[in-house]
PDB file of C-alpha atoms in Angstrom:
ATOM      1  CA  UNK A   1      99.746 -34.331-131.736  1.00  0.00           C
ATOM      2  CA  UNK A   2     102.972 -32.599-132.764  1.00  0.00           C
ATOM      3  CA  UNK A   3     105.703 -32.130-130.224  1.00  0.00           C
ATOM      4  CA  UNK A   4     105.709 -28.305-129.717  1.00  0.00           C
ATOM      5  CA  UNK A   5     108.075 -27.950-126.805  1.00  0.00           C
ATOM      6  CA  UNK A   6     111.719 -28.791-126.328  1.00  0.00           C
ATOM      7  CA  UNK A   7     111.966 -31.745-123.985  1.00  0.00           C
ATOM      8  CA  UNK A   8     114.808 -32.370-121.501  1.00  0.00           C
ATOM      9  CA  UNK A   9     117.343 -34.519-123.386  1.00  0.00           C
ATOM     10  CA  UNK A  10     114.788 -35.478-125.956  1.00  0.00           C
ATOM     11  CA  UNK A  11     117.385 -37.149-128.208  1.00  0.00           C
ATOM     12  CA  UNK A  12     118.026 -39.915-125.606  1.00  0.00           C
ATOM     13  CA  UNK A  13     117.075 -43.444-126.600  1.00  0.00           C
ATOM     14  CA  UNK A  14     114.360 -45.220-124.669  1.00  0.00           C
ATOM     15  CA  UNK A  15     116.967 -47.471-123.041  1.00  0.00           C
ATOM     16  CA  UNK A  16     119.089 -44.564-121.850  1.00  0.00           C
ATOM     17  CA  UNK A  17     116.065 -42.648-120.667  1.00  0.00           C
ATOM     18  CA  UNK A  18     114.834 -45.646-118.676  1.00  0.00           C
ATOM     19  CA  UNK A  19     118.297 -46.087-117.188  1.00  0.00           C
ATOM     20  CA  UNK A  20     118.434 -42.479-116.030  1.00  0.00           C
ATOM     21  CA  UNK A  21     114.856 -42.441-114.739  1.00  0.00           C
ATOM     22  CA  UNK A  22     115.638 -45.531-112.626  1.00  0.00           C
ATOM     23  CA  UNK A  23     118.823 -43.794-111.423  1.00  0.00           C
ATOM     24  CA  UNK A  24     116.692 -40.937-109.987  1.00  0.00           C
ATOM     25  CA  UNK A  25     116.130 -38.505-112.873  1.00  0.00           C
ATOM     26  CA  UNK A  26     112.329 -39.014-112.792  1.00  0.00           C
ATOM     27  CA  UNK A  27     111.653 -35.895-114.774  1.00  0.00           C
ATOM     28  CA  UNK A  28     113.042 -37.644-117.863  1.00  0.00           C
ATOM     29  CA  UNK A  29     109.957 -39.833-117.851  1.00  0.00           C
ATOM     30  CA  UNK A  30     108.322 -36.971-119.664  1.00  0.00           C
ATOM     31  CA  UNK A  31     110.397 -37.955-122.686  1.00  0.00           C
ATOM     32  CA  UNK A  32     108.675 -41.404-122.729  1.00  0.00           C
ATOM     33  CA  UNK A  33     105.203 -39.905-122.415  1.00  0.00           C
ATOM     34  CA  UNK A  34     105.623 -37.222-125.005  1.00  0.00           C
ATOM     35  CA  UNK A  35     107.002 -39.844-127.406  1.00  0.00           C
ATOM     36  CA  UNK A  36     104.159 -42.390-127.003  1.00  0.00           C
ATOM     37  CA  UNK A  37     101.139 -40.270-125.912  1.00  0.00           C
ATOM     38  CA  UNK A  38      99.460 -40.037-129.268  1.00  0.00           C
ATOM     39  CA  UNK A  39      99.878 -43.648-130.236  1.00  0.00           C
ATOM     40  CA  UNK A  40      98.649 -44.970-126.856  1.00  0.00           C
ATOM     41  CA  UNK A  41      95.761 -42.580-126.749  1.00  0.00           C
ATOM     42  CA  UNK A  42      94.521 -43.597-130.158  1.00  0.00           C
ATOM     43  CA  UNK A  43      94.787 -47.308-129.258  1.00  0.00           C
ATOM     44  CA  UNK A  44      92.887 -46.811-126.036  1.00  0.00           C
ATOM     45  CA  UNK A  45      90.233 -44.809-127.849  1.00  0.00           C
ATOM     46  CA  UNK A  46      89.845 -47.690-130.329  1.00  0.00           C
ATOM     47  CA  UNK A  47      88.878 -49.790-127.351  1.00  0.00           C
ATOM     48  CA  UNK A  48      87.086 -47.400-124.955  1.00  0.00           C
ATOM     49  CA  UNK A  49      85.639 -44.773-127.367  1.00  0.00           C
ATOM     50  CA  UNK A  50      85.378 -42.210-124.585  1.00  0.00           C
ATOM     51  CA  UNK A  51      87.770 -39.243-124.473  1.00  0.00           C
ATOM     52  CA  UNK A  52      88.016 -38.654-120.672  1.00  0.00           C
ATOM     53  CA  UNK A  53      88.093 -42.379-119.851  1.00  0.00           C
ATOM     54  CA  UNK A  54      90.872 -42.980-122.420  1.00  0.00           C
ATOM     55  CA  UNK A  55      92.906 -40.098-120.942  1.00  0.00           C
ATOM     56  CA  UNK A  56      92.551 -41.597-117.446  1.00  0.00           C
ATOM     57  CA  UNK A  57      93.610 -45.038-118.739  1.00  0.00           C
ATOM     58  CA  UNK A  58      96.601 -43.415-120.434  1.00  0.00           C
ATOM     59  CA  UNK A  59      97.746 -41.957-117.141  1.00  0.00           C
ATOM     60  CA  UNK A  60      97.137 -45.196-115.200  1.00  0.00           C
ATOM     61  CA  UNK A  61      99.151 -47.090-117.853  1.00  0.00           C
ATOM     62  CA  UNK A  62     102.078 -44.774-117.561  1.00  0.00           C
ATOM     63  CA  UNK A  63     102.122 -45.027-113.788  1.00  0.00           C
ATOM     64  CA  UNK A  64     101.928 -48.835-113.976  1.00  0.00           C
ATOM     65  CA  UNK A  65     104.695 -48.874-116.508  1.00  0.00           C
ATOM     66  CA  UNK A  66     106.850 -46.728-114.189  1.00  0.00           C
ATOM     67  CA  UNK A  67     106.161 -48.944-111.258  1.00  0.00           C
ATOM     68  CA  UNK A  68     107.379 -51.998-113.283  1.00  0.00           C
ATOM     69  CA  UNK A  69     110.159 -50.129-115.192  1.00  0.00           C
ATOM     70  CA  UNK A  70     112.939 -51.947-113.395  1.00  0.00           C
ATOM     71  CA  UNK A  71     111.458 -55.205-114.534  1.00  0.00           C
ATOM     72  CA  UNK A  72     111.575 -54.387-118.247  1.00  0.00           C
ATOM     73  CA  UNK A  73     114.107 -56.784-119.748  1.00  0.00           C
ATOM     74  CA  UNK A  74     114.216 -55.479-123.369  1.00  0.00           C
ATOM     75  CA  UNK A  75     112.943 -58.782-124.647  1.00  0.00           C
ATOM     76  CA  UNK A  76     110.535 -56.788-126.789  1.00  0.00           C
ATOM     77  CA  UNK A  77     110.384 -53.239-128.030  1.00  0.00           C
ATOM     78  CA  UNK A  78     109.680 -50.764-125.234  1.00  0.00           C
ATOM     79  CA  UNK A  79     106.827 -49.241-127.185  1.00  0.00           C
ATOM     80  CA  UNK A  80     105.215 -52.662-127.621  1.00  0.00           C
ATOM     81  CA  UNK A  81     105.544 -53.270-123.855  1.00  0.00           C
ATOM     82  CA  UNK A  82     103.733 -49.994-123.118  1.00  0.00           C
ATOM     83  CA  UNK A  83     100.991 -50.940-125.563  1.00  0.00           C
ATOM     84  CA  UNK A  84     100.419 -54.200-123.865  1.00  0.00           C
ATOM     85  CA  UNK A  85     100.019 -52.471-120.485  1.00  0.00           C
ATOM     86  CA  UNK A  86      97.598 -49.962-122.062  1.00  0.00           C
ATOM     87  CA  UNK A  87      95.519 -52.671-123.671  1.00  0.00           C
ATOM     88  CA  UNK A  88      95.322 -54.584-120.431  1.00  0.00           C
ATOM     89  CA  UNK A  89      94.304 -51.385-118.548  1.00  0.00           C
ATOM     90  CA  UNK A  90      91.668 -50.576-121.204  1.00  0.00           C
ATOM     91  CA  UNK A  91      90.150 -54.072-121.146  1.00  0.00           C
ATOM     92  CA  UNK A  92      90.147 -54.093-117.350  1.00  0.00           C
ATOM     93  CA  UNK A  93      88.369 -50.789-117.361  1.00  0.00           C
ATOM     94  CA  UNK A  94      85.776 -52.167-119.809  1.00  0.00           C
ATOM     95  CA  UNK A  95      85.105 -55.201-117.563  1.00  0.00           C
ATOM     96  CA  UNK A  96      84.698 -52.968-114.506  1.00  0.00           C
ATOM     97  CA  UNK A  97      82.396 -50.606-116.402  1.00  0.00           C
ATOM     98  CA  UNK A  98      80.300 -53.504-117.620  1.00  0.00           C
ATOM     99  CA  UNK A  99      79.827 -54.815-114.072  1.00  0.00           C
ATOM    100  CA  UNK A 100      78.712 -51.406-112.887  1.00  0.00           C
ATOM    101  CA  UNK A 101      76.289 -51.029-115.779  1.00  0.00           C
ATOM    102  CA  UNK A 102      74.827 -54.510-115.073  1.00  0.00           C
ATOM    103  CA  UNK A 103      74.240 -53.363-111.449  1.00  0.00           C
ATOM    104  CA  UNK A 104      72.444 -50.239-112.569  1.00  0.00           C
ATOM    105  CA  UNK A 105      70.513 -51.707-115.438  1.00  0.00           C
ATOM    106  CA  UNK A 106      67.251 -51.967-113.519  1.00  0.00           C
ATOM    107  CA  UNK A 107      67.592 -48.457-112.088  1.00  0.00           C
ATOM    108  CA  UNK A 108      68.234 -46.541-115.289  1.00  0.00           C
ATOM    109  CA  UNK A 109      65.670 -45.579-117.902  1.00  0.00           C
ATOM    110  CA  UNK A 110      66.816 -45.683-121.509  1.00  0.00           C
ATOM    111  CA  UNK A 111      67.145 -42.280-123.263  1.00  0.00           C
ATOM    112  CA  UNK A 112      66.681 -41.937-126.989  1.00  0.00           C
ATOM    113  CA  UNK A 113      68.617 -38.740-127.353  1.00  0.00           C
ATOM    114  CA  UNK A 114      71.810 -39.645-125.490  1.00  0.00           C
ATOM    115  CA  UNK A 115      75.130 -38.846-127.176  1.00  0.00           C
ATOM    116  CA  UNK A 116      78.555 -40.191-126.473  1.00  0.00           C
ATOM    117  CA  UNK A 117      81.254 -37.757-125.136  1.00  0.00           C
ATOM    118  CA  UNK A 118      83.016 -38.251-128.421  1.00  0.00           C
ATOM    119  CA  UNK A 119      80.003 -37.096-130.450  1.00  0.00           C
ATOM    120  CA  UNK A 120      79.658 -34.019-128.218  1.00  0.00           C
ATOM    121  CA  UNK A 121      83.243 -32.940-128.536  1.00  0.00           C
ATOM    122  CA  UNK A 122      84.219 -33.676-132.114  1.00  0.00           C
ATOM    123  CA  UNK A 123      82.711 -31.190-134.561  1.00  0.00           C
ATOM    124  CA  UNK A 124      84.797 -31.820-137.632  1.00  0.00           C
ATOM    125  CA  UNK A 125      82.437 -33.555-140.046  1.00  0.00           C
ATOM    126  CA  UNK A 126      84.715 -35.995-141.780  1.00  0.00           C
ATOM    127  CA  UNK A 127      86.396 -37.115-138.584  1.00  0.00           C
ATOM    128  CA  UNK A 128      83.059 -37.425-136.890  1.00  0.00           C
ATOM    129  CA  UNK A 129      81.750 -39.681-139.710  1.00  0.00           C
ATOM    130  CA  UNK A 130      84.781 -41.878-139.639  1.00  0.00           C
ATOM    131  CA  UNK A 131      84.827 -42.308-135.931  1.00  0.00           C
ATOM    132  CA  UNK A 132      81.155 -43.290-135.926  1.00  0.00           C
ATOM    133  CA  UNK A 133      81.947 -45.847-138.675  1.00  0.00           C
ATOM    134  CA  UNK A 134      84.885 -47.190-136.636  1.00  0.00           C
ATOM    135  CA  UNK A 135      82.694 -47.458-133.569  1.00  0.00           C
ATOM    136  CA  UNK A 136      80.502 -49.900-135.443  1.00  0.00           C
ATOM    137  CA  UNK A 137      83.339 -52.301-136.048  1.00  0.00           C
ATOM    138  CA  UNK A 138      83.911 -55.182-133.695  1.00  0.00           C
ATOM    139  CA  UNK A 139      86.692 -54.347-131.278  1.00  0.00           C
ATOM    140  CA  UNK A 140      89.202 -56.861-132.672  1.00  0.00           C
ATOM    141  CA  UNK A 141      89.022 -55.326-136.123  1.00  0.00           C
ATOM    142  CA  UNK A 142      88.892 -51.680-135.014  1.00  0.00           C
ATOM    143  CA  UNK A 143      92.136 -51.959-132.896  1.00  0.00           C
ATOM    144  CA  UNK A 144      94.045 -53.532-135.689  1.00  0.00           C
ATOM    145  CA  UNK A 145      92.888 -50.805-138.104  1.00  0.00           C
ATOM    146  CA  UNK A 146      93.942 -48.087-135.681  1.00  0.00           C
ATOM    147  CA  UNK A 147      97.350 -49.709-135.151  1.00  0.00           C
ATOM    148  CA  UNK A 148      98.122 -50.453-138.781  1.00  0.00           C
ATOM    149  CA  UNK A 149      96.433 -47.631-140.728  1.00  0.00           C
ATOM    150  CA  UNK A 150      96.272 -44.674-138.291  1.00  0.00           C
ATOM    151  CA  UNK A 151      99.441 -45.342-136.256  1.00  0.00           C
ATOM    152  CA  UNK A 152     101.258 -47.041-139.096  1.00  0.00           C
ATOM    153  CA  UNK A 153     102.637 -49.738-136.817  1.00  0.00           C
ATOM    154  CA  UNK A 154     104.275 -52.629-138.597  1.00  0.00           C
ATOM    155  CA  UNK A 155     102.743 -56.079-138.786  1.00  0.00           C
ATOM    156  CA  UNK A 156     105.363 -57.321-136.372  1.00  0.00           C
ATOM    157  CA  UNK A 157     104.603 -54.604-133.829  1.00  0.00           C
ATOM    158  CA  UNK A 158     100.885 -55.231-134.076  1.00  0.00           C
ATOM    159  CA  UNK A 159     101.088 -58.987-133.719  1.00  0.00           C
ATOM    160  CA  UNK A 160     103.447 -58.641-130.731  1.00  0.00           C
ATOM    161  CA  UNK A 161     101.191 -56.125-129.033  1.00  0.00           C
ATOM    162  CA  UNK A 162      98.013 -58.133-129.532  1.00  0.00           C
ATOM    163  CA  UNK A 163      99.633 -61.587-129.260  1.00  0.00           C
ATOM    164  CA  UNK A 164      98.148 -62.801-132.513  1.00  0.00           C
ATOM    165  CA  UNK A 165      99.675 -64.276-135.677  1.00  0.00           C
ATOM    166  CA  UNK A 166     100.772 -62.377-138.728  1.00  0.00           C
ATOM    167  CA  UNK A 167      97.955 -63.903-140.766  1.00  0.00           C
ATOM    168  CA  UNK A 168      95.449 -62.782-138.168  1.00  0.00           C
ATOM    169  CA  UNK A 169      96.703 -59.261-138.356  1.00  0.00           C
ATOM    170  CA  UNK A 170      96.393 -59.203-142.091  1.00  0.00           C
ATOM    171  CA  UNK A 171      92.942 -60.879-142.119  1.00  0.00           C
ATOM    172  CA  UNK A 172      91.578 -58.524-139.479  1.00  0.00           C
ATOM    173  CA  UNK A 173      92.875 -55.458-141.220  1.00  0.00           C
ATOM    174  CA  UNK A 174      91.400 -56.538-144.572  1.00  0.00           C
ATOM    175  CA  UNK A 175      88.087 -57.287-142.876  1.00  0.00           C
ATOM    176  CA  UNK A 176      88.075 -53.919-141.116  1.00  0.00           C
ATOM    177  CA  UNK A 177      88.666 -52.118-144.440  1.00  0.00           C
ATOM    178  CA  UNK A 178      85.901 -54.142-146.088  1.00  0.00           C
ATOM    179  CA  UNK A 179      83.436 -53.196-143.394  1.00  0.00           C
ATOM    180  CA  UNK A 180      84.458 -49.557-143.527  1.00  0.00           C
ATOM    181  CA  UNK A 181      83.989 -49.483-147.264  1.00  0.00           C
ATOM    182  CA  UNK A 182      80.426 -50.457-146.721  1.00  0.00           C
ATOM    183  CA  UNK A 183      79.939 -47.513-144.414  1.00  0.00           C
ATOM    184  CA  UNK A 184      81.775 -44.768-146.315  1.00  0.00           C
ATOM    185  CA  UNK A 185      83.619 -44.351-149.629  1.00  0.00           C
ATOM    186  CA  UNK A 186      86.551 -42.327-148.556  1.00  0.00           C
ATOM    187  CA  UNK A 187      88.149 -40.202-145.852  1.00  0.00           C
ATOM    188  CA  UNK A 188      89.056 -43.093-143.513  1.00  0.00           C
ATOM    189  CA  UNK A 189      92.562 -41.676-142.933  1.00  0.00           C
ATOM    190  CA  UNK A 190      93.130 -38.498-141.043  1.00  0.00           C
ATOM    191  CA  UNK A 191      95.719 -37.236-138.566  1.00  0.00           C
ATOM    192  CA  UNK A 192      92.916 -35.717-136.564  1.00  0.00           C
ATOM    193  CA  UNK A 193      91.415 -39.071-135.756  1.00  0.00           C
ATOM    194  CA  UNK A 194      91.290 -39.608-131.977  1.00  0.00           C
ATOM    195  CA  UNK A 195      93.707 -36.700-131.664  1.00  0.00           C
ATOM    196  CA  UNK A 196      95.185 -36.042-128.250  1.00  0.00           C
ATOM    197  CA  UNK A 197      95.326 -32.310-128.203  1.00  0.00           C
ATOM    198  CA  UNK A 198      98.105 -30.338-126.518  1.00  0.00           C
ATOM    199  CA  UNK A 199      96.130 -29.382-123.287  1.00  0.00           C
ATOM    200  CA  UNK A 200      95.190 -33.046-122.690  1.00  0.00           C
ATOM    201  CA  UNK A 201      98.680 -34.180-123.486  1.00  0.00           C
ATOM    202  CA  UNK A 202     100.082 -31.715-121.030  1.00  0.00           C
ATOM    203  CA  UNK A 203      97.625 -32.784-118.402  1.00  0.00           C
ATOM    204  CA  UNK A 204      98.545 -36.495-118.700  1.00  0.00           C
ATOM    205  CA  UNK A 205     102.304 -35.642-118.415  1.00  0.00           C
ATOM    206  CA  UNK A 206     101.741 -33.350-115.444  1.00  0.00           C
ATOM    207  CA  UNK A 207      99.561 -35.866-113.529  1.00  0.00           C
ATOM    208  CA  UNK A 208     101.861 -38.811-114.114  1.00  0.00           C
ATOM    209  CA  UNK A 209     104.998 -36.811-113.181  1.00  0.00           C
ATOM    210  CA  UNK A 210     103.265 -35.525-110.011  1.00  0.00           C
ATOM    211  CA  UNK A 211     102.386 -39.145-109.119  1.00  0.00           C
ATOM    212  CA  UNK A 212     105.837 -40.683-109.709  1.00  0.00           C
ATOM    213  CA  UNK A 213     107.833 -37.829-108.186  1.00  0.00           C
ATOM    214  CA  UNK A 214     105.759 -38.025-105.046  1.00  0.00           C
ATOM    215  CA  UNK A 215     106.451 -41.690-104.385  1.00  0.00           C
TER     216      UNK A 215
END
């Protein structure tokens, strides 16, 4: 998602933005969200694979990050810190969802024609094919692929965010590519993949700012 609007003091560094937010200029938190929205959304989608749930997790992650902002000690990159929060929130959501589904398993009848929200929303053929292929990958390979190939995160950023070794990052990426090659021959890179469109981006920013400004 391209940044279409001029943000307040958008040239501030993360560190300066954080300092000023903590000093009371909460509206500047929008700079953080606009900067990291697309990356965090794609990573959450690689785990959750549900548009609305990923958006909710994105908002919850920003709120949690804000609540712990004063405790950020700059021992790692701020973006990496945000990603760790997002991953934790995404995995927590999956565990909760699994428990709910286990409780309902005897009450629900299987439907053969059910479609995921992602399949209903995305109409672009190539992107749809790729996302279906990615959905078939085990989660540990899919998230590394999204981080390295789609978000172009460095090996260092990926290993820090996932708390795995450099060799594991490389092995998982190579394995993900190998599995994808068996599913399709090309078109595995696209900027439209798991794209957080402008309305959803605005909604996330609005909801988070409303929450933190009201505390």
